[in-house]
Short mmCIF file of C-alpha atoms and ligand atoms in Angstrom, two decimals:
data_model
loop_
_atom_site.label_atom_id
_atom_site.label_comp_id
_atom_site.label_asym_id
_atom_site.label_seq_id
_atom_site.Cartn_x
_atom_site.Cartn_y
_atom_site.Cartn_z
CA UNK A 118 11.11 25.54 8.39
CA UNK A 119 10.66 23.07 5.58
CA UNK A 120 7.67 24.13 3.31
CA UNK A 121 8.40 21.30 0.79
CA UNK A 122 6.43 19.02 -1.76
CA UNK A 123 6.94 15.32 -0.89
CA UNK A 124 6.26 12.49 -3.81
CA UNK A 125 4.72 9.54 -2.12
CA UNK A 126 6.71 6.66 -3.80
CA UNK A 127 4.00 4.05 -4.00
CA UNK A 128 5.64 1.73 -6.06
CA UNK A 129 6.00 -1.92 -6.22
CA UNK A 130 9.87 -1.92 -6.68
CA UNK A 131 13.55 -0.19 -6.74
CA UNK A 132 13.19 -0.19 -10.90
CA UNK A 133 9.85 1.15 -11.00
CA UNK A 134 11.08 3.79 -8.77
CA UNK A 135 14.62 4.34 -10.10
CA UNK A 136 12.82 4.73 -14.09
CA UNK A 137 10.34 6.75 -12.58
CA UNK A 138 13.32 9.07 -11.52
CA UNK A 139 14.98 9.55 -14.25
CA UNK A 140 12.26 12.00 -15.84
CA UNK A 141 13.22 14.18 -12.83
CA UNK A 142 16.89 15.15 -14.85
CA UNK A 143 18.76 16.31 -11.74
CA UNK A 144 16.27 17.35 -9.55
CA UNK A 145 16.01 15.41 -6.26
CA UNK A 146 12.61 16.08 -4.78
CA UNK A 147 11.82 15.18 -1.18
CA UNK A 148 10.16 11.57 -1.60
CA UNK A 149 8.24 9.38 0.82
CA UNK A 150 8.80 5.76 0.97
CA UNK A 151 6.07 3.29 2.56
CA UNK A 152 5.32 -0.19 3.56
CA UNK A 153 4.94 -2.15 0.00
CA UNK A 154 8.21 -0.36 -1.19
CA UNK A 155 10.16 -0.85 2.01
CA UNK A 156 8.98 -3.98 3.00
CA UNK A 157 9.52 -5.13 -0.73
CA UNK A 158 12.95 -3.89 -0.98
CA UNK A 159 14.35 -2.98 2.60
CA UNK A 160 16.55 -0.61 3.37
CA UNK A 161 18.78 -0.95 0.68
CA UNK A 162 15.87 1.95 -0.77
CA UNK A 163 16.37 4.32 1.69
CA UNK A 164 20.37 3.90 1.27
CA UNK A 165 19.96 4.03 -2.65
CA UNK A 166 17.81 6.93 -2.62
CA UNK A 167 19.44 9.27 0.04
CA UNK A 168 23.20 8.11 -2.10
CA UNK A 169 21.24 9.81 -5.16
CA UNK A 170 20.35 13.62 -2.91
CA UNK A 171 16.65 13.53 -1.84
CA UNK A 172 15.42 13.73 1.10
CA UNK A 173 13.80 10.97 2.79
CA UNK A 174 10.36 10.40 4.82
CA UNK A 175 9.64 6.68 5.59
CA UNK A 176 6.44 6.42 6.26
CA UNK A 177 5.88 3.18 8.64
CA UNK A 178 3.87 4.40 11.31
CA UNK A 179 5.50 2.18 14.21
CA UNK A 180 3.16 1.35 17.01
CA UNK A 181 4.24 -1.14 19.43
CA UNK A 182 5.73 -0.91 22.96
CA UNK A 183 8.17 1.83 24.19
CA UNK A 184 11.15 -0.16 24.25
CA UNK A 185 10.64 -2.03 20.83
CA UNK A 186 9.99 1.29 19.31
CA UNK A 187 12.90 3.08 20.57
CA UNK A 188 14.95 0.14 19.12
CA UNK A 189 13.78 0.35 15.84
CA UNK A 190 13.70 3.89 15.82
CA UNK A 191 17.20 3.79 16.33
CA UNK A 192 17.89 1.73 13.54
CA UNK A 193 15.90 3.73 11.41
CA UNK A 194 17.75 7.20 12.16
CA UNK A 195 20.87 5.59 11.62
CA UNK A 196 19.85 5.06 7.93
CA UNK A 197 19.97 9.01 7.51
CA UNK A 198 16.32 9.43 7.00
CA UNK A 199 15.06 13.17 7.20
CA UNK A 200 10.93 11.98 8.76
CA UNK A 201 9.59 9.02 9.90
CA UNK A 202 6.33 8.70 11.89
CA UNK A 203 4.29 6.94 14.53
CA UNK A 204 0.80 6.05 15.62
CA UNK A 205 -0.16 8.36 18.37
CA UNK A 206 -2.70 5.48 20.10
CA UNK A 207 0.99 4.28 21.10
CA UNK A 208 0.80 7.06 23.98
CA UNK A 209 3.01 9.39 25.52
CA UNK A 210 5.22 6.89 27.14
CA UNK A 211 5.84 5.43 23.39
CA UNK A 212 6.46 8.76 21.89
CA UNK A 213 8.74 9.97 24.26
CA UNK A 214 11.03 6.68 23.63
CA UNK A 215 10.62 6.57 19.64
CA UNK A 216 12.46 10.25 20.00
CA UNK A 217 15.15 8.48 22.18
CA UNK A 218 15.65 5.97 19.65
CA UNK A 219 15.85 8.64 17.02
CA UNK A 220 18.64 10.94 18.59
CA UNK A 221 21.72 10.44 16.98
CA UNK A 222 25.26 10.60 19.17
CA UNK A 223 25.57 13.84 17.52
CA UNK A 224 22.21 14.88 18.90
CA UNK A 225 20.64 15.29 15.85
CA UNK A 226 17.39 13.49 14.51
CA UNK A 227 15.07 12.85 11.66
CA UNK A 228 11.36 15.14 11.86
CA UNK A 229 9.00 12.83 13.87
CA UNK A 230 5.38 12.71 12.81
CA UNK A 231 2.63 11.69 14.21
CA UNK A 232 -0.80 9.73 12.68
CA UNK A 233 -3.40 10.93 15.26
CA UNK A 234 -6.54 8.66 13.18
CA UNK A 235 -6.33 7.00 9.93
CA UNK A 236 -8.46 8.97 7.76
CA UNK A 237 -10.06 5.39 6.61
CA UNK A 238 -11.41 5.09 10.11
CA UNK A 239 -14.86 6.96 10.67
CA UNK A 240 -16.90 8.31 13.39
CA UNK A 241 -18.88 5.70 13.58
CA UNK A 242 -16.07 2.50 13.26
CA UNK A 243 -14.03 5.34 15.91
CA UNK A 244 -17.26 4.82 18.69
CA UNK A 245 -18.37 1.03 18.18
CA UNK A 246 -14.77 -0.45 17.26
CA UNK A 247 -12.46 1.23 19.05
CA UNK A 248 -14.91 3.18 21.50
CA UNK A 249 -13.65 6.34 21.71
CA UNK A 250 -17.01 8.37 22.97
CA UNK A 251 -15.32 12.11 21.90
CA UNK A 252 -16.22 13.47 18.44
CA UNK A 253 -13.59 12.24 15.39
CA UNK A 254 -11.96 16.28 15.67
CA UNK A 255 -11.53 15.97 19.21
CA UNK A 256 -9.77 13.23 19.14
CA UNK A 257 -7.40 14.07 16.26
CA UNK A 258 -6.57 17.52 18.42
CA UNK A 259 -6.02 15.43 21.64
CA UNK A 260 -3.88 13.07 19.91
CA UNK A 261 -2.13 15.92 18.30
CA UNK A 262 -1.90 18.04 21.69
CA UNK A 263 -0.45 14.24 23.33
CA UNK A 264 2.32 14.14 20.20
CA UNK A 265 3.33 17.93 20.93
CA UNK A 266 3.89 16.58 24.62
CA UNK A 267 5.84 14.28 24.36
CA UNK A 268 8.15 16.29 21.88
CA UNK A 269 7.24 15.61 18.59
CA UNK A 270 7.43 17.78 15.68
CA UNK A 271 3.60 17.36 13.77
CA UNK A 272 1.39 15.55 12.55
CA UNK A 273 -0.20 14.16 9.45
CA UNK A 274 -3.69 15.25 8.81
CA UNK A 275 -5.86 16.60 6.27
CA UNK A 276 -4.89 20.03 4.90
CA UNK A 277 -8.36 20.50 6.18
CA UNK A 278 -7.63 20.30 9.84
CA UNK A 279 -4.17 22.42 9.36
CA UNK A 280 -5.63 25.39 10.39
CA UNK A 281 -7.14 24.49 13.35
CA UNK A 282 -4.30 21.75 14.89
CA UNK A 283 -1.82 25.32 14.39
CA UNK A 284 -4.48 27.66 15.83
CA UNK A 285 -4.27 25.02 19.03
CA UNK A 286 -0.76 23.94 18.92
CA UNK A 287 1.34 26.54 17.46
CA UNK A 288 2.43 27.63 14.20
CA UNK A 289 5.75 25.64 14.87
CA UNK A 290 3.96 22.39 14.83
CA UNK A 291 4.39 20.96 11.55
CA UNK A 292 1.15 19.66 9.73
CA UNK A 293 2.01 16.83 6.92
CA UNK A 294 -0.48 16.89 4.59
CA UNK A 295 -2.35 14.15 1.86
CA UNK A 296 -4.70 14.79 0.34
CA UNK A 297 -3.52 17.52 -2.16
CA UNK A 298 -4.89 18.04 -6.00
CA UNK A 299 -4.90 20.23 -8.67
CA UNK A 300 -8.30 21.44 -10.00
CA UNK A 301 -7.83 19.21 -12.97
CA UNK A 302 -6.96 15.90 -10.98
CA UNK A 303 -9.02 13.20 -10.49
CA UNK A 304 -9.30 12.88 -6.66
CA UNK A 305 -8.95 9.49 -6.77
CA UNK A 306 -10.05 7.61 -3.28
CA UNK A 307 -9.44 10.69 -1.42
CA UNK A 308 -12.25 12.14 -0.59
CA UNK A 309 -11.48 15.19 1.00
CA UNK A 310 -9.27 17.28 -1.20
CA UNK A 311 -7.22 20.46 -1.43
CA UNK A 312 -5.41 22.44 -4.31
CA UNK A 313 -1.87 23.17 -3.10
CA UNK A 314 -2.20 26.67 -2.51
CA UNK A 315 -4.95 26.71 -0.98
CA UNK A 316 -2.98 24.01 1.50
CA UNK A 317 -0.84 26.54 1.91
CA UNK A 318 -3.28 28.70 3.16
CA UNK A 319 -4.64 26.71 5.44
CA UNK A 320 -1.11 26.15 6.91
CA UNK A 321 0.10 23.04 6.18
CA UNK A 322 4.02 22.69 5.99
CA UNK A 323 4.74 19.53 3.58
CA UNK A 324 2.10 18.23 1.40
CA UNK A 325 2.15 14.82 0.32
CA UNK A 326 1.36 14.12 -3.39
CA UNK A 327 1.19 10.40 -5.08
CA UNK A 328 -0.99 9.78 -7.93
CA UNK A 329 -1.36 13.39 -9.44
CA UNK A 330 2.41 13.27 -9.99
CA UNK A 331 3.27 9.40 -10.09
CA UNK A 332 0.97 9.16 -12.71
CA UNK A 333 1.20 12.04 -14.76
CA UNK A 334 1.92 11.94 -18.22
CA UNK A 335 4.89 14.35 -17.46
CA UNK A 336 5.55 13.57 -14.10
CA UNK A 337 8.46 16.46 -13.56
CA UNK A 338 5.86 19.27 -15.25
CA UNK A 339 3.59 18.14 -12.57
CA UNK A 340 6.18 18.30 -9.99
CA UNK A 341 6.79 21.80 -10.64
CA UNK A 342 3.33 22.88 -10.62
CA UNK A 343 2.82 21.28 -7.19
CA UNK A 344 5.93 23.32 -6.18
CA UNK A 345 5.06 26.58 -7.92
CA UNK A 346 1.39 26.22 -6.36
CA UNK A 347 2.65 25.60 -2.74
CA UNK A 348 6.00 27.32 -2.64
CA UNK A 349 4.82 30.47 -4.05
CA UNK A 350 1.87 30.75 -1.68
CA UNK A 351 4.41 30.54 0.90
CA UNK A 352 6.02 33.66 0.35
CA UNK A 353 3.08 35.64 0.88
O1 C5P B 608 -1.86 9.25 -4.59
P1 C5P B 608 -2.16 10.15 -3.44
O2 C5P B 608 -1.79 11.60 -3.68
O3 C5P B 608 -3.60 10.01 -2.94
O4 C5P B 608 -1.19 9.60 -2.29
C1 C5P B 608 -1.22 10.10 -0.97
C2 C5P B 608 -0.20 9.38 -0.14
O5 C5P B 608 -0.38 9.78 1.21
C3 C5P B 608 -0.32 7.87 -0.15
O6 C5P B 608 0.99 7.34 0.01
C4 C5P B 608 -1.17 7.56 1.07
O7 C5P B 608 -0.90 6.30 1.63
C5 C5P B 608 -0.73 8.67 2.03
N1 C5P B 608 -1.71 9.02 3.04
C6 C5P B 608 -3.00 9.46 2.74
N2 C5P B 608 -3.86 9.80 3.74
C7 C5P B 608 -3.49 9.69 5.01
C8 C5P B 608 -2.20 9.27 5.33
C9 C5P B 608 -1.33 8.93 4.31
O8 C5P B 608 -3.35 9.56 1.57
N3 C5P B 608 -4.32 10.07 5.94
#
């Protein structure tokens, strides 16, 4: 199952992407495409990308209704991404269509991920905005428990909560994890951090690294430490 390092593409643009590639010689690492680069470039990315060997996880956590979902789902798979993702809020019903729209005729489908909260939304914006009376943790497990209903395959989440979302849902549930430094990063915004082995550790089955690697001085040397740290872990 997986176990991979995924580069979070946040850039503005195909060049800054494609000369941000080219320090990677001819590795392909797994890389994750979002909303400014997607919605900046369309999916002429994805195509360019996958035609160059990586691996693919768009990240534009579709929320809407079942039917409108399933239909861009569809569209989606059919550009040969490996993950894509969803807002769990979207419920069951939503879920269970998004997978429809991912099936290919060959039966076949990209990983679908769940977001369960954003972790920019707190406890207290979770009760008085959205008033949601259960604690932030159980709602993140009921939203994760709802995903693994209606078939899908994880969740993102902190490497933090990896642990406990397998201990409840199985070791087969993926956990997608942000989130992940090395002891000499700066964290950045994120303020609740992991090193990559110790994600590993807690479980987690792709870790999702931006900044530490997009903005390395040697981006590919970083690379490699990221994979060193989280592969080698996973032997043991
Ligand atoms: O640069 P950094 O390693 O913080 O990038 C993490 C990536 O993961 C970004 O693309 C960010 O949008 C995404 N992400 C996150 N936290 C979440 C969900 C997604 O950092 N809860």
């Amino acid at each position: 199952m997986g176990k991979d390092v995924i580069i979070a593409c946040d850039f503005k643009n195909q060049s800054e992407v494609l000369s941000f590639l080219e320090k990677f010689e001819n590795k392909r690492p797994y890389l994750k495409i979002g909303m400014e680069l997607y919605f900046a470039e369309g999916p002429s990315i994805v195509k360019t990308l996958k035609a160059r060997g990586h691996k693919i996880f768009l990240d534009l956590k579709l929320h809407d209704i079942p039917n409108t979902v399933e239909k861009a789902m569809a569209v989606l798979s059919s550009m040969q991404i490996d993950m894509c993702n969803l807002h769990a809020a979207g419920t069951v019903p939503m879920m269970e269509a998004a997978l429809r729209g991912l099936t290919r005729p060959d039966g076949k489908r990209p990983l679908l991920i769940a977001v369960t909260q954003l972790t920019s939304t707190n406890e207290e914006r979770l009760h008085n905005e959205l008033l949601i009376g259960a604690s932030m943790n159980e709602t993140v497990l009921h939203y994760a428990a709802l995903s693994k209903k209606a078939g899908l395959d994880g969740i993102v989440c902190s490497p933090l909560e990896s642990k406990s979302v397998h201990e409840k849902l199985g070791r087969e549930f993926l956990t997608v994890t942000p989130g992940v430094r090395l002891k000499e990063n700066d964290r950045g915004d994120q303020a609740r951090v992991m090193t990559p082995s110790d994600a590993k550790k807690a479980g987690s089955d792709y870790i999702v690294v931006g900044r530490p690697i997009t903005a390395a001085e040697d981006p590919l040397a970083a690379y490699e430490i990221f994979m060193k740290d989280f592969l080698d872990e996973a032997e043991n």
